[in-house]
Amino acid sequence: MNAERRIWGQLRDDPAGLAGLVVVGLFLLVAMAVWLGLIGQDWSAADGARWETPGPDHWFGTNILGQDIFERAIYSVRTAFEIGLVVAVSSTLLGALLGALAGWYSHSWVDGAILWLKGVLDSIPFYLFVAAVAFALQGKGWAMHVAMIATFWTTTGRLVRAEVMKLKTREFVLAARTIGLPDALILGRHVLPNTIHILLVQASIAFVAAIKTEVILSFLGLGVQDGVSWGLMLAESTQEVLAGHFSNFLAASLMLFALLMGFNLLADALQDAFDPKQASQ
Amino acid sequence: MKSPVLAVRDLSVFLQDGGQPRAVVDTISFELHEGEILALVGESGCGKTKTAEALMGLVPTAAGSIELCGTNLAALPEARLRRVRGRDISMVFQEPLTALDPVFRTGNQIADVFRRHRGLGRAEARRAALEMLQRVGFADAGHVLRSYPHELSGGMRQRVVIAMAMACRPRVLVADEPTTALDVTTQAQVLARLTEMAGEAGTAILLITHDLGIVAHYCDRAAVMRMGRIVEQAGVDQLFAQPQHPYTAALLGAARGNLLS
Ligand SMILES: Nc1ncnc2c1ncn2[C@@H]1O[C@H](COP(=O)(O)OP(=O)(O)OP(=O)(O)O)[C@@H](O)[C@H]1O
Ligand SMILES: [Mg+2]
């Protein structure tokens, strides 16, 4: 009943998890402030000289075009959260839906079709797939989202399928059938809610993976098209680092590192707190 | 005599056991009349649970008919069957903890039956669920309504399951070892409440058990099952006094042996 209170209680006694919570919380606040237009709006204005060193006007200095690196790094927080959340939520929901259908109708043609699709997607090299999707979508900014969602759901799908196959022989699911509930209602209300522990873990994995993948894709020129991201900043910095200018590189990689580190600490702590074996104690 | 509410004829269930399909329920026939309690007894693995699941349409029947008030359930498509389940025939499972959804408040699980079969709205269904909980004997029904299964004791959970099963006053209740998981005192309370409610509603019960004490105390007739077949069927008094089949005699003998030791 007091699941929230119990999870909070466990988190409070876990300094690493608490640190993760604080870091992720700060990043989230920054992302929301950018989203609301409060900060980070001048990321594209070239209002400085080329490669200015950090100072009161430009805290992290400027890049080759004279753009403020602090503004760009801050705006990239929003980009990261947007990609992380969209991909995590969509791929987890898709995996839950397809996995539940495959598990519920296991060994039927529905299951066969979903497993076939999963097999195909899993066997295509990821970056080739993204490039193909990006090409097919003519360089649209969301090609990257589509490619990640289309490939990230498969792990969730496999785990949910196995769990649903277990759940559907459980007595409370049989009981739901004996009171005459239709399949869709049983799946939606009694089966899927009992896979929530899998979904939460998978969503947090997808969140981290999406942010990391965005950096690599943007670095390769397959990612963010209009806007700025840590990946684009790192791509810029390859020229600059050779010339001895480290601001872009340090700002982007340190913020990326801090966010992912914080999120991993938080996710680990939450996973412990959600562990059903501990919940029954 | 009035026509039976449930007439099972030559019912068979096959299961894939390794390679060969095997009849775990083998051409069994029995009848159940209004308000009657029929015991189904037999050793572990003889097919009692599979019989119950076949009656509910949870496992496919290979042959035979299951006539509930004149309708053959074995021939009904799933969609029609769903309207019958929970309304005209319902089931109580052996293990009340696993028969309730762990992440669902008990009240909502009972309310689902009313929403489904009586077409009640959310608030009305909730009120009906509360009333049902009072009828199965909860003094603080309001509290139970808002509880999750793990917050209740075994006996309380089984009464919740009974409230669900009896919600629509079904014609037939299939109870698969409803009290095996409970201690003796709770067992008696739950069975007394169950049979009382069934009596009021005119519900006939197929009571699956291996406890001959329960058979003697609560049941009108008994069917003895062995290796998928019903080997003997008789009124309880007659069965205990003059068992016809050697297996029944052995079962009774074993039970007496237990009492003596
Ligand atoms: N999924 C299955 N696949 C194959 N065989 C099964 C399956 N489930 C049960 N059986 C077999 O079917 C037979 C009947 O099982 P059933 O569960 O009906 O027994 P039971 O009389 O209810 O026993 P108990 O008193 O232990 O509950 C058993 O021999 C069992 O081994
Ligand atoms: Mg059984």
Tab-separated table of N, CA, C and O in Angstrom, chain B residues 12 17 34 212 247 259:
chain	number	residue	atom	x	y	z
B	12	SER	N	-14.503	-35.809	-21.973
B	12	SER	CA	-13.102	-36.226	-22.018
B	12	SER	C	-12.201	-35.029	-22.254
B	12	SER	O	-12.545	-34.117	-22.992
B	17	ASP	N	1.166	-35.089	-23.124
B	17	ASP	CA	2.044	-35.423	-22.001
B	17	ASP	C	3.321	-36.002	-22.594
B	17	ASP	O	3.426	-37.196	-22.834
B	34	GLU	N	-30.449	-28.435	-8.640
B	34	GLU	CA	-30.487	-27.139	-7.967
B	34	GLU	C	-30.248	-27.293	-6.465
B	34	GLU	O	-30.869	-28.128	-5.809
B	212	LEU	N	-12.450	-36.463	3.356
B	212	LEU	CA	-13.725	-37.187	3.460
B	212	LEU	C	-14.573	-36.658	4.611
B	212	LEU	O	-15.793	-36.822	4.619
B	247	TYR	N	-11.876	-49.411	-4.879
B	247	TYR	CA	-11.056	-48.205	-4.706
B	247	TYR	C	-11.671	-47.283	-3.666
B	247	TYR	O	-10.990	-46.711	-2.819
B	259	LEU	N	-7.571	-41.360	10.884
B	259	LEU	CA	-8.274	-40.915	12.083
B	259	LEU	C	-7.766	-41.657	13.316
B	259	LEU	O	-7.624	-41.094	14.383
